[in-house]
Amino acid sequence: MIMLKDQLAKQNAEAAEVISQLKLDVKSGEKTVSTLETEKMEMSKEVQNQKEALNQCSLALNDLHMTNQLQENKIEELKEQLKTSQRYSSKNEQEIMELKKNLTEREEECSLLKNELTKIHQKSDSYQDHSATEREEEISKNKLINTDLEKSIMNLQTENGRLHLTCEELKQQLQIANSEKGKIGFEKDTMLEALKLEKGQLERELNQYEKRLLEQAHKYEQTIEELSNARNMDTTALQYEHERLVKLSQDKEFEIADLKRNIEQMEMDHEETKEMLTTSLAGQKQLTELIKEKEVFVEKIKIRVFELEQQYDDYIENVKRIEGLKQNLEEREKSLSAMKEETSHLKEENERLKEQQSRSLPLAEPKTLDIITELEAEITQLTILKNSLEEEIKLNKKTFEDQNLKMAQLQQSLQEYKKETEESKFQHEEMNIVHRQVCMEKDEEIKSLQRTVEQIKTQLNNQRKVIQQDPPDLFQESKVQTLNGENGNEKHDLSKVEIERLIKGLKEREMEIKLLNEKNVSLSRQIDQLSKDEVGKLTQIIQEKNLEIQALHATVSSPSYKQDVLFLQQQLQTYATEREQVLAVLSEKTRENSQLKTDYHKLVDIVAAKESTMKKLQEENQKLSSELESSSHDMSRETIKNLSRIIREKDIEIDALSQKCQTLLTVLQSSSINSGSELQGINSNQFEELLQERDTLKQQVKKMEEWKKQVMTTVQNMQHESGHLQEELQKLQIQISVDSENNSQLQLEYNGLIQGYEQNEKKLKTFTQELAQVQQSIGNLNNTRDVILGKLDMVTPPLLVTTSVEGKPLEVPSNTSSQMFDSECQSVNEELEFTKKTLQEKDLLIQTLQENNRRLSDSMAASSEVERKCQQEFGLEVKQLKDKSDILQMSLKEKDLLIKSKGDQLLSLRENLSNKESENELLKQSVTNLKERTLILEMDVCTLKEENDRIAAKSQEKETEFRALQETNMQFSIMLREKEFEHNFMKEKALTFEKMLKEREQGKTELNQLLNEAKSMHEKAVAFQQERDQVMLALKQKQMETSALQNEVQYLREKEQRLNQELDRLRNHLLEREDTSTREALAAEDRESKLKKKVRDLEEKLQS
């Protein structure tokens, strides 16, 4: 015993040394873990720096977007200005055309004035002086206008210089932004290189850590071998130590396996980070390329804007020139009008001079020669002025043509610019999409890195806990075990661990069942909170379902579960029948709605036709009233009424005679068709009498027709139907009022029907929602059943962390357009002041002209007598024309009667067309209803397919669970066999212990302990057998559930086949209806085309 104690002390010392070495290794591992954590913190900081850099890049991109938007706004403003300029140019073109016409008229007037000026001999000096002063004033005005134009040009040049400066500043800002982007890219590259180096260091440290772990594993194996050599000792202390060492070795092996897994995960994460970095680099390269393309595009836009501004300035200058030319032309026109008035005055004076010359010829001969010479000089001056005006007109035409060409070029450039802007917008959208994708990828990378960091932290914490849980002492437990086999002890320990795991799993499942019960209670409370009026039926159903849930909880472990499943299947069938009933109600409501719509459309068509007929009748009434007022009222109304009565009586007689003739003809035809026996029955006398009566009737009919024609010719000359037409119009107005009242009533009824339909739709929506809630409750019940019976592993979804980057746009003010408009307003004000001055001068001229008009009024009195004579002659011609118009009115009346007859035919044809159109609309509506039904059926089929897929997925999950349960059952059976073997082995041990107790009286305490342990093991074996029985029962229940689910799947498949067959049938029916409707529509179109041709032919005949 002393030797054994010495050996045990030595072994204890060796074990203490091993434990101290292990503690040192654990401390070194903790240090490495702390270093890794610090490195992870640095990595997270670097990730945050990268996020900040990305935020800065996004801000820069937002700035570029804002600049692009501002430039687009400027472009839109320029487009608007160009549109306004185009409008002004079109107006100017029209005015120039009018001015050309006026110039031609003025040239003609000038030619007439020249011919008249040859006859004028006096009072030319005053006129010449006056014209010279006016021309000088015009020249001074033109000079002022030129100075104003030069000033405006200078202002525009200064504004262009300012715009150039702003463009250069923008270029400098873009260059600065590019340099900053390059710096940011360089910093990112350096950061990526640093990250790569740090990852390499981490990989090296991980490799070193793996080597250390392998060395420690070798050491542990050596210690295990040494302890296995010492295991052959007979003491219980050595056995206990051996067991502890085996447990430690197993724990260390588990730790090694976990560390290997962590290393593999780190390698995978490293590869993923490499891939993410490569993708981020590619995205940054794409962004830099896109930014360069944007800069080039911005420069092009700036150049284009500068060109457009220059073109706009040129256009403004041309517009100003055109306005000056307009003013000059207006002044010339006014001067020409003044010239005309003066020429008229000169004519009067010339006449007076001629009278004076006739009185005193010999005295005025030398004076006339002087006047003639002066007039010739004036004529030469006027010809020179005319030539100069023609040259100016030619120049104006050339400038106008040049402006038109420039406008065409500007329009082309605008179209090109629009295309470029559209391309830029498309590129801008692509840039935004790429930027968003890159941001999403970066966020995903950051999330993955955070997940890896969290995983590493959790693994390190678990390692620490495992290391801290190792006990330092080896001699705390009892030293009472005998020399038995190693396998038995190891199996014993494993069985305990597995039993503990099973107990924990059962506790977790109980907790899950409690949570599900709480959820069911909360759902029942939510359902109770619904309105009692609308959901009375649902509350009853939910109460039944709650009772069923309680019954399910009570009968989960009982074999009477099949009956509950069948009951649930019956309820599902009842719900399906209720759903079909609701669908049938829906179909009926849709049919009623379609019928109401068709009725409404028919009524609208009828009302529209009546309104059109009313309008036509009113127009005809107005025409007839106008004709009645214009025509003469020679014949009295009483004679017209008498004639109309006589005509009606004769018409009635003619109708009666025609009916008699028709009856006689039918008798003759029947007599000719019948057999010879029937011919013998008719008397020859009767036949001859009938023939005589027919001849007499024919003669009477001819006479009556001739008399009728005579009467019609007399009545056509008169206006016999005015009173009758007025009565008909009153009747029609009464009918229209009645129809309008009926229409209003129908509209009210239709609105009521629409409201009822909407209410029905709302009710149906509520019913569908209630059905959906019921289906959800059924699904929840099925889920709870499945969870209670078999789902033992629940997975909680991971939390997701999302980050969003927001960028605030910048605003850039622009004030260049306001300066342009201010300068233009100043120029317009100056022109207005100038026009006011010219108007004052023109008022003075008007006063002089009024005085000249007074003189002309005296001359007009003489011409009035001549005009009276002309009017008398014109009156005679008017009388002749009135006679001709009376003749034409008579012919028009005859044609009006023909038109009325044709109009009646047209109305009948239109009514037929309206009937056909209503039939076509009904057919179209039926087709649409059938299409809607097919769509509804297709939706139902899709839902059934989805339900089948869900059930199939559930069945697959159940099969997988069943297989897993079978595997666990096999494992449990193997474990039971092992436990039985261990039980037998323990019985043998007990026998050996009893023998040893008889031999050794001192070891009574050890025997009692062993007996207690044997009893506990027996109890555990019994409990394990009970658990095995419960698991077998659960497996049987699962098998029953799988069979029930298979039956449900077969039932749903058969239902799918039936629905597919119904769909095919409905499609074929629809195709047939569509074919028939298309054929009928084509036939109706052919009829319409024929009727339209007939109508056209009739209209052409009427017009001819």
Coordinates of C-alpha atoms in Angstrom, one line a residue, residues 170-634:
L170 CA -17.0 75.9 -63.4
K171 CA -14.1 74.3 -65.3
Q172 CA -11.7 75.0 -62.5
Q173 CA -14.2 73.6 -59.9
L174 CA -14.5 70.4 -62.0
Q175 CA -10.7 70.1 -62.2
I176 CA -10.5 70.5 -58.4
A177 CA -13.2 67.8 -58.0
N178 CA -11.3 65.4 -60.3
S179 CA -8.0 65.9 -58.3
E180 CA -9.9 65.2 -55.1
K181 CA -11.4 62.1 -56.6
G182 CA -8.0 60.9 -57.6
K183 CA -6.7 61.4 -54.1
I184 CA -9.6 59.5 -52.6
G185 CA -9.0 56.6 -55.0
F186 CA -5.3 56.6 -54.1
E187 CA -6.2 56.5 -50.4
K188 CA -8.6 53.7 -51.0
D189 CA -5.9 51.7 -52.8
T190 CA -3.5 52.2 -49.9
M191 CA -6.2 51.1 -47.5
L192 CA -6.9 47.9 -49.5
E193 CA -3.2 47.1 -49.6
A194 CA -3.0 47.6 -45.8
L195 CA -6.0 45.3 -45.3
K196 CA -4.4 42.6 -47.5
L197 CA -1.2 42.8 -45.4
E198 CA -3.2 42.5 -42.1
K199 CA -5.1 39.5 -43.5
G200 CA -1.8 37.8 -44.4
Q201 CA -0.6 38.4 -40.8
L202 CA -3.8 37.0 -39.4
E203 CA -3.5 33.9 -41.6
R204 CA 0.1 33.4 -40.4
E205 CA -0.9 33.7 -36.8
L206 CA -3.8 31.2 -37.3
N207 CA -1.3 28.7 -38.9
Q208 CA 1.0 29.1 -35.8
Y209 CA -2.0 28.6 -33.5
E210 CA -2.9 25.4 -35.4
K211 CA 0.6 24.1 -35.0
R212 CA 0.5 24.8 -31.2
L213 CA -2.8 23.0 -31.0
L214 CA -1.3 20.0 -32.8
E215 CA 1.6 20.0 -30.4
Q216 CA -0.7 20.1 -27.5
A217 CA -2.7 17.3 -29.0
H218 CA 0.4 15.2 -29.3
K219 CA 1.3 15.9 -25.6
Y220 CA -2.2 15.0 -24.5
E221 CA -1.9 11.7 -26.5
Q222 CA 1.4 11.0 -24.7
T223 CA -0.2 11.7 -21.3
I224 CA -3.1 9.5 -22.3
E225 CA -0.8 6.6 -23.2
E226 CA 1.1 7.0 -19.9
L227 CA -2.2 7.0 -18.0
S228 CA -3.3 4.0 -20.0
N229 CA -0.2 2.1 -18.9
A230 CA -1.0 3.1 -15.3
R231 CA -4.7 2.1 -15.7
N232 CA -3.8 -1.5 -15.1
M233 CA -3.6 -0.7 -11.4
D234 CA -6.2 -2.2 -9.1
T235 CA -7.2 1.0 -7.2
T236 CA -10.3 3.1 -7.8
A237 CA -8.3 6.4 -7.7
L238 CA -6.3 5.4 -10.8
Q239 CA -9.6 4.4 -12.6
Y240 CA -11.2 7.8 -11.7
E241 CA -8.1 9.7 -12.9
H242 CA -8.1 7.7 -16.1
E243 CA -11.8 8.5 -16.7
R244 CA -11.1 12.2 -16.1
L245 CA -8.2 12.3 -18.4
V246 CA -10.3 10.5 -21.1
K247 CA -13.0 13.2 -20.7
L248 CA -10.4 15.9 -20.9
S249 CA -8.9 14.3 -24.0
Q250 CA -12.4 14.2 -25.6
D251 CA -13.0 17.8 -24.7
K252 CA -9.7 18.8 -26.2
E253 CA -10.5 16.8 -29.3
F254 CA -13.8 18.7 -29.6
E255 CA -12.0 21.9 -29.1
I256 CA -9.5 21.0 -31.8
A257 CA -12.4 20.1 -34.2
D258 CA -14.1 23.4 -33.3
L259 CA -10.9 25.3 -33.9
K260 CA -10.4 23.6 -37.2
R261 CA -13.9 24.6 -38.2
N262 CA -13.2 28.1 -37.2
I263 CA -10.0 28.1 -39.2
E264 CA -12.0 26.8 -42.2
Q265 CA -14.6 29.5 -41.7
M266 CA -11.8 32.1 -41.4
E267 CA -10.4 30.9 -44.7
M268 CA -13.8 31.0 -46.4
D269 CA -14.3 34.5 -45.0
H270 CA -10.9 35.5 -46.2
E271 CA -11.8 34.3 -49.7
E272 CA -15.1 36.1 -49.6
T273 CA -13.4 39.3 -48.5
K274 CA -11.0 39.0 -51.4
E275 CA -13.9 38.6 -53.8
M276 CA -15.7 41.5 -52.3
L277 CA -12.6 43.7 -52.5
T278 CA -12.1 42.7 -56.2
T279 CA -15.8 43.6 -56.9
S280 CA -15.4 46.9 -55.0
L281 CA -12.3 47.8 -57.0
A282 CA -14.1 47.0 -60.2
G283 CA -17.1 49.1 -59.1
Q284 CA -14.7 52.0 -58.2
K285 CA -13.1 51.8 -61.6
Q286 CA -16.5 51.9 -63.3
L287 CA -17.4 54.9 -61.2
T288 CA -14.2 56.7 -62.2
E289 CA -14.9 56.0 -65.9
L290 CA -18.5 57.1 -65.6
I291 CA -17.3 60.3 -63.8
K292 CA -14.9 61.0 -66.6
E293 CA -17.6 60.5 -69.2
K294 CA -19.8 62.9 -67.3
E295 CA -17.1 65.5 -67.2
V296 CA -16.6 65.2 -71.0
F297 CA -20.4 65.4 -71.5
V298 CA -20.6 68.5 -69.2
E299 CA -17.9 70.2 -71.3
K300 CA -19.8 69.4 -74.5
I301 CA -23.0 70.8 -73.0
K302 CA -21.2 74.0 -72.0
I303 CA -19.8 74.5 -75.5
R304 CA -23.3 73.8 -76.9
V305 CA -24.8 76.3 -74.5
F306 CA -22.3 79.0 -75.5
E307 CA -23.1 78.4 -79.2
L308 CA -26.8 78.6 -78.5
E309 CA -26.4 81.9 -76.6
Q310 CA -24.5 83.3 -79.6
Q311 CA -27.2 82.2 -82.0
Y312 CA -29.8 83.7 -79.7
D313 CA -28.0 87.0 -79.6
D314 CA -27.9 87.0 -83.4
Y315 CA -31.5 86.2 -83.6
I316 CA -32.4 89.1 -81.2
E317 CA -30.4 91.5 -83.4
N318 CA -32.3 90.3 -86.5
V319 CA -35.6 90.8 -84.7
K320 CA -34.7 94.3 -83.8
R321 CA -33.7 95.0 -87.4
I322 CA -37.0 93.7 -88.6
E323 CA -38.9 95.9 -86.2
G324 CA -37.0 98.9 -87.5
L325 CA -38.0 98.0 -91.0
K326 CA -41.6 97.6 -89.9
Q327 CA -41.6 101.1 -88.4
N328 CA -40.0 102.5 -91.6
L329 CA -42.7 100.8 -93.7
E330 CA -45.4 102.2 -91.5
E331 CA -44.0 105.7 -91.8
R332 CA -43.8 105.3 -95.6
E333 CA -47.4 104.1 -95.7
K334 CA -48.5 107.2 -93.7
S335 CA -46.5 109.4 -96.0
L336 CA -48.2 107.8 -99.0
S337 CA -51.6 108.4 -97.5
A338 CA -50.7 112.0 -97.0
M339 CA -49.4 112.2 -100.6
K340 CA -52.8 110.8 -101.8
E341 CA -54.7 113.5 -99.9
E342 CA -52.4 116.2 -101.2
T343 CA -52.8 114.9 -104.7
S344 CA -56.6 115.1 -104.3
H345 CA -56.2 118.7 -103.1
L346 CA -53.9 119.4 -106.0
K347 CA -56.5 118.0 -108.4
E348 CA -59.1 120.4 -107.1
E349 CA -56.7 123.3 -107.3
N350 CA -55.7 122.2 -110.8
E351 CA -59.4 122.3 -111.9
R352 CA -59.7 125.8 -110.4
L353 CA -56.6 126.9 -112.3
K354 CA -57.9 125.5 -115.5
E355 CA -61.0 127.6 -115.1
Q356 CA -58.9 130.6 -114.3
Q357 CA -56.7 129.8 -117.4
S358 CA -59.8 129.6 -119.6
R359 CA -60.6 133.1 -118.4
S360 CA -57.1 134.5 -118.8
L361 CA -55.0 132.5 -121.3
P362 CA -52.7 135.2 -122.8
L363 CA -51.5 136.5 -119.4
A364 CA -50.5 133.1 -117.8
E365 CA -48.4 131.4 -120.6
P366 CA -44.9 132.2 -119.2
K367 CA -46.0 131.2 -115.7
T368 CA -47.2 127.8 -116.9
L369 CA -43.9 127.0 -118.5
D370 CA -42.1 127.6 -115.2
I371 CA -44.5 125.4 -113.3
I372 CA -44.1 122.6 -115.9
T373 CA -40.3 122.7 -115.5
E374 CA -40.6 122.6 -111.7
L375 CA -43.0 119.6 -111.8
E376 CA -40.6 117.7 -114.1
A377 CA -37.8 118.3 -111.6
E378 CA -40.0 116.9 -108.8
I379 CA -40.9 113.9 -110.9
T380 CA -37.3 113.0 -111.4
Q381 CA -36.7 113.3 -107.6
L382 CA -39.7 111.0 -107.0
T383 CA -38.3 108.4 -109.4
I384 CA -35.0 108.5 -107.6
L385 CA -36.8 107.9 -104.3
K386 CA -38.8 105.0 -105.8
N387 CA -35.6 103.3 -107.0
S388 CA -34.0 103.7 -103.5
L389 CA -37.1 102.2 -101.9
E390 CA -37.0 99.3 -104.3
E391 CA -33.4 98.6 -103.4
E392 CA -34.2 98.7 -99.7
I393 CA -37.1 96.3 -100.2
K394 CA -34.7 93.9 -102.0
L395 CA -32.2 94.2 -99.1
N396 CA -35.0 93.4 -96.7
K397 CA -36.0 90.3 -98.6
K398 CA -32.4 89.1 -98.6
T399 CA -32.1 89.6 -94.9
F400 CA -35.4 87.9 -94.3
E401 CA -34.2 84.8 -96.4
D402 CA -31.0 84.7 -94.4
Q403 CA -33.0 84.8 -91.2
N404 CA -35.1 81.9 -92.4
L405 CA -32.0 79.9 -93.2
K406 CA -30.6 80.7 -89.7
M407 CA -33.9 79.6 -88.1
A408 CA -33.8 76.3 -90.0
Q409 CA -30.2 75.7 -88.8
L410 CA -31.2 76.6 -85.3
Q411 CA -34.1 74.1 -85.4
Q412 CA -31.8 71.4 -86.6
S413 CA -29.3 72.2 -83.9
L414 CA -32.1 72.1 -81.4
Q415 CA -33.2 68.6 -82.5
E416 CA -29.6 67.4 -82.2
Y417 CA -29.4 69.0 -78.8
K418 CA -32.6 67.3 -77.7
K419 CA -31.2 63.9 -78.8
E420 CA -28.0 64.6 -76.9
T421 CA -30.0 65.5 -73.8
E422 CA -32.1 62.4 -74.0
E423 CA -28.9 60.3 -74.3
S424 CA -27.4 62.1 -71.3
K425 CA -30.6 61.4 -69.3
F426 CA -30.4 57.7 -70.2
Q427 CA -26.7 57.6 -69.2
H428 CA -27.6 59.5 -66.0
E429 CA -30.2 56.9 -65.1
E430 CA -27.7 54.1 -65.8
M431 CA -25.2 55.8 -63.5
N432 CA -27.8 56.0 -60.8
I433 CA -28.6 52.3 -61.1
V434 CA -24.9 51.4 -61.1
H435 CA -24.3 53.6 -58.0
R436 CA -27.2 52.0 -56.2
Q437 CA -25.9 48.5 -57.0
V438 CA -22.4 49.4 -55.8
C439 CA -23.9 50.8 -52.5
M440 CA -25.9 47.7 -52.0
E441 CA -22.8 45.5 -52.6
K442 CA -20.8 47.6 -50.1
D443 CA -23.6 47.3 -47.5
E444 CA -23.7 43.5 -48.0
E445 CA -19.9 43.3 -47.6
I446 CA -20.0 45.3 -44.4
K447 CA -22.8 43.1 -43.1
S448 CA -20.9 39.9 -43.9
L449 CA -17.8 41.3 -42.2
Q450 CA -19.8 42.2 -39.1
R451 CA -21.3 38.7 -39.1
T452 CA -17.9 37.1 -39.3
V453 CA -16.6 39.3 -36.5
E454 CA -19.5 38.3 -34.3
Q455 CA -19.1 34.7 -35.1
I456 CA -15.4 34.8 -34.2
K457 CA -16.2 36.6 -30.9
T458 CA -18.8 34.0 -29.9
Q459 CA -16.4 31.2 -30.7
L460 CA -13.7 32.8 -28.6
N461 CA -16.1 33.3 -25.7
N462 CA -17.2 29.6 -26.0
Q463 CA -13.5 28.5 -26.0
R464 CA -12.9 30.6 -22.8
K465 CA -16.0 29.1 -21.1
V466 CA -14.8 25.6 -22.0
I467 CA -11.3 26.2 -20.7
Q468 CA -12.6 27.8 -17.5
Q469 CA -14.9 24.8 -16.8
D470 CA -12.0 22.3 -16.5
P471 CA -11.7 21.3 -12.8
P472 CA -8.3 21.7 -11.2
D473 CA -8.5 18.9 -8.8
L474 CA -8.5 15.3 -9.6
F475 CA -9.2 13.8 -6.2
Q476 CA -12.5 15.5 -5.3
E477 CA -14.7 12.6 -6.3
S478 CA -14.9 9.2 -4.7
K479 CA -12.2 6.6 -5.1
V480 CA -14.5 3.6 -4.9
Q481 CA -14.4 1.8 -8.3
T482 CA -13.0 -1.6 -9.2
L483 CA -10.7 -2.8 -12.0
N484 CA -13.2 -3.3 -14.9
G485 CA -13.1 -2.6 -18.6
E486 CA -12.7 0.8 -20.2
N487 CA -15.6 0.5 -22.6
G488 CA -18.2 0.0 -20.0
N489 CA -17.3 3.3 -18.1
E490 CA -17.1 5.3 -21.3
K491 CA -20.5 4.1 -22.5
H492 CA -21.9 4.9 -19.1
D493 CA -20.8 8.5 -19.3
L494 CA -22.0 8.9 -22.9
S495 CA -25.5 7.6 -21.9
K496 CA -25.7 10.2 -19.1
V497 CA -24.9 13.0 -21.5
E498 CA -27.4 11.8 -24.1
I499 CA -30.1 11.5 -21.5
E500 CA -29.5 15.0 -20.3
R501 CA -29.7 16.3 -23.9
L502 CA -33.0 14.5 -24.4
I503 CA -34.4 16.0 -21.2
K504 CA -33.3 19.5 -22.3
G505 CA -34.9 18.9 -25.7
L506 CA -38.1 17.8 -24.1
K507 CA -38.1 20.9 -21.9
E508 CA -37.6 23.1 -25.0
R509 CA -40.5 21.4 -26.8
E510 CA -42.7 22.0 -23.8
M511 CA -41.8 25.7 -23.8
E512 CA -42.6 25.8 -27.5
I513 CA -46.0 24.2 -26.9
K514 CA -46.7 26.8 -24.2
L515 CA -45.7 29.6 -26.6
L516 CA -48.0 28.2 -29.3
N517 CA -50.8 28.0 -26.8
E518 CA -50.3 31.6 -25.8
K519 CA -50.3 32.6 -29.5
N520 CA -53.5 30.7 -30.1
V521 CA -55.0 32.6 -27.1
S522 CA -53.8 35.9 -28.4
L523 CA -55.3 35.1 -31.9
S524 CA -58.6 34.2 -30.3
R525 CA -58.6 37.5 -28.5
Q526 CA -57.9 39.4 -31.7
I527 CA -60.7 37.6 -33.4
D528 CA -63.1 38.5 -30.5
Q529 CA -62.2 42.2 -31.0
L530 CA -63.9 42.2 -34.5
S531 CA -67.3 43.7 -35.0
K532 CA -70.1 41.4 -33.7
D533 CA -72.6 42.5 -36.4
E534 CA -70.4 41.7 -39.4
V535 CA -68.6 38.7 -38.1
G536 CA -71.3 36.7 -36.2
K537 CA -70.8 33.6 -38.2
L538 CA -67.0 33.8 -37.9
T539 CA -67.2 34.0 -34.1
Q540 CA -69.2 30.7 -34.0
I541 CA -66.7 29.1 -36.3
I542 CA -63.7 30.4 -34.2
Q543 CA -65.3 29.1 -31.0
E544 CA -65.7 25.7 -32.6
K545 CA -62.1 25.9 -33.7
N546 CA -60.9 26.8 -30.2
L547 CA -62.8 23.8 -28.8
E548 CA -61.1 21.7 -31.5
I549 CA -57.7 23.1 -30.4
Q550 CA -58.4 22.1 -26.8
A551 CA -59.5 18.7 -28.0
L552 CA -56.3 18.3 -30.1
H553 CA -54.2 19.3 -27.1
A554 CA -56.1 16.7 -25.0
T555 CA -55.9 14.0 -27.7
V556 CA -52.4 14.4 -29.0
S557 CA -51.1 11.4 -27.1
S558 CA -54.3 9.3 -27.6
P559 CA -55.0 7.0 -30.6
S560 CA -58.3 8.7 -31.2
Y561 CA -56.5 11.4 -33.3
K562 CA -57.8 9.8 -36.6
Q563 CA -61.3 10.8 -35.8
D564 CA -60.3 14.4 -35.3
V565 CA -58.4 14.5 -38.6
L566 CA -61.5 13.1 -40.4
F567 CA -63.7 15.8 -38.7
L568 CA -61.3 18.5 -39.9
Q569 CA -61.4 17.1 -43.4
Q570 CA -65.2 17.3 -43.4
Q571 CA -65.0 20.9 -42.2
L572 CA -62.6 21.7 -45.0
Q573 CA -65.0 20.2 -47.5
T574 CA -67.9 22.3 -46.1
Y575 CA -65.7 25.4 -46.4
A576 CA -65.0 24.5 -50.0
T577 CA -68.7 24.1 -50.8
E578 CA -69.4 27.5 -49.1
R579 CA -66.7 29.0 -51.3
E580 CA -68.3 27.6 -54.4
Q581 CA -71.6 29.0 -53.3
V582 CA -70.1 32.4 -52.9
L583 CA -68.5 32.2 -56.3
A584 CA -71.8 31.3 -57.8
V585 CA -73.4 34.3 -56.2
L586 CA -70.6 36.4 -57.6
S587 CA -71.2 35.1 -61.1
E588 CA -74.9 35.9 -60.8
K589 CA -74.2 39.4 -59.6
T590 CA -71.8 39.9 -62.5
R591 CA -74.5 38.7 -64.9
E592 CA -77.0 41.1 -63.5
N593 CA -74.5 44.0 -63.7
S594 CA -73.8 43.2 -67.4
Q595 CA -77.5 43.1 -68.2
L596 CA -78.1 46.4 -66.4
K597 CA -75.2 48.0 -68.4
T598 CA -76.6 46.7 -71.7
D599 CA -80.1 48.2 -70.8
Y600 CA -78.5 51.5 -69.9
H601 CA -76.6 51.6 -73.1
K602 CA -79.8 50.9 -75.1
L603 CA -81.6 53.6 -73.3
V604 CA -78.8 56.1 -74.0
D605 CA -78.8 55.2 -77.7
I606 CA -82.6 55.6 -77.8
V607 CA -82.4 59.0 -76.1
A608 CA -79.6 60.1 -78.4
A609 CA -81.6 59.1 -81.5
K610 CA -84.6 61.0 -80.3
E611 CA -82.5 64.1 -79.6
S612 CA -81.0 63.9 -83.1
T613 CA -84.5 63.6 -84.6
M614 CA -85.7 66.5 -82.6
K615 CA -82.8 68.7 -83.7
K616 CA -83.5 67.8 -87.3
L617 CA -87.2 68.6 -87.0
Q618 CA -86.4 71.9 -85.3
E619 CA -84.1 72.8 -88.2
E620 CA -86.7 71.9 -90.8
N621 CA -89.3 73.9 -88.8
Q622 CA -87.0 76.9 -88.8
K623 CA -86.4 76.6 -92.6
L624 CA -90.1 76.3 -93.3
S625 CA -90.9 79.3 -91.1
S626 CA -88.3 81.4 -92.9
E627 CA -89.7 80.3 -96.3
L628 CA -93.2 81.1 -95.1
E629 CA -92.2 84.5 -94.0
S630 CA -90.4 85.2 -97.3
S631 CA -93.1 83.8 -99.5
S632 CA -96.3 85.6 -100.4
H633 CA -99.5 84.9 -98.4
D634 CA -101.9 84.8 -101.4

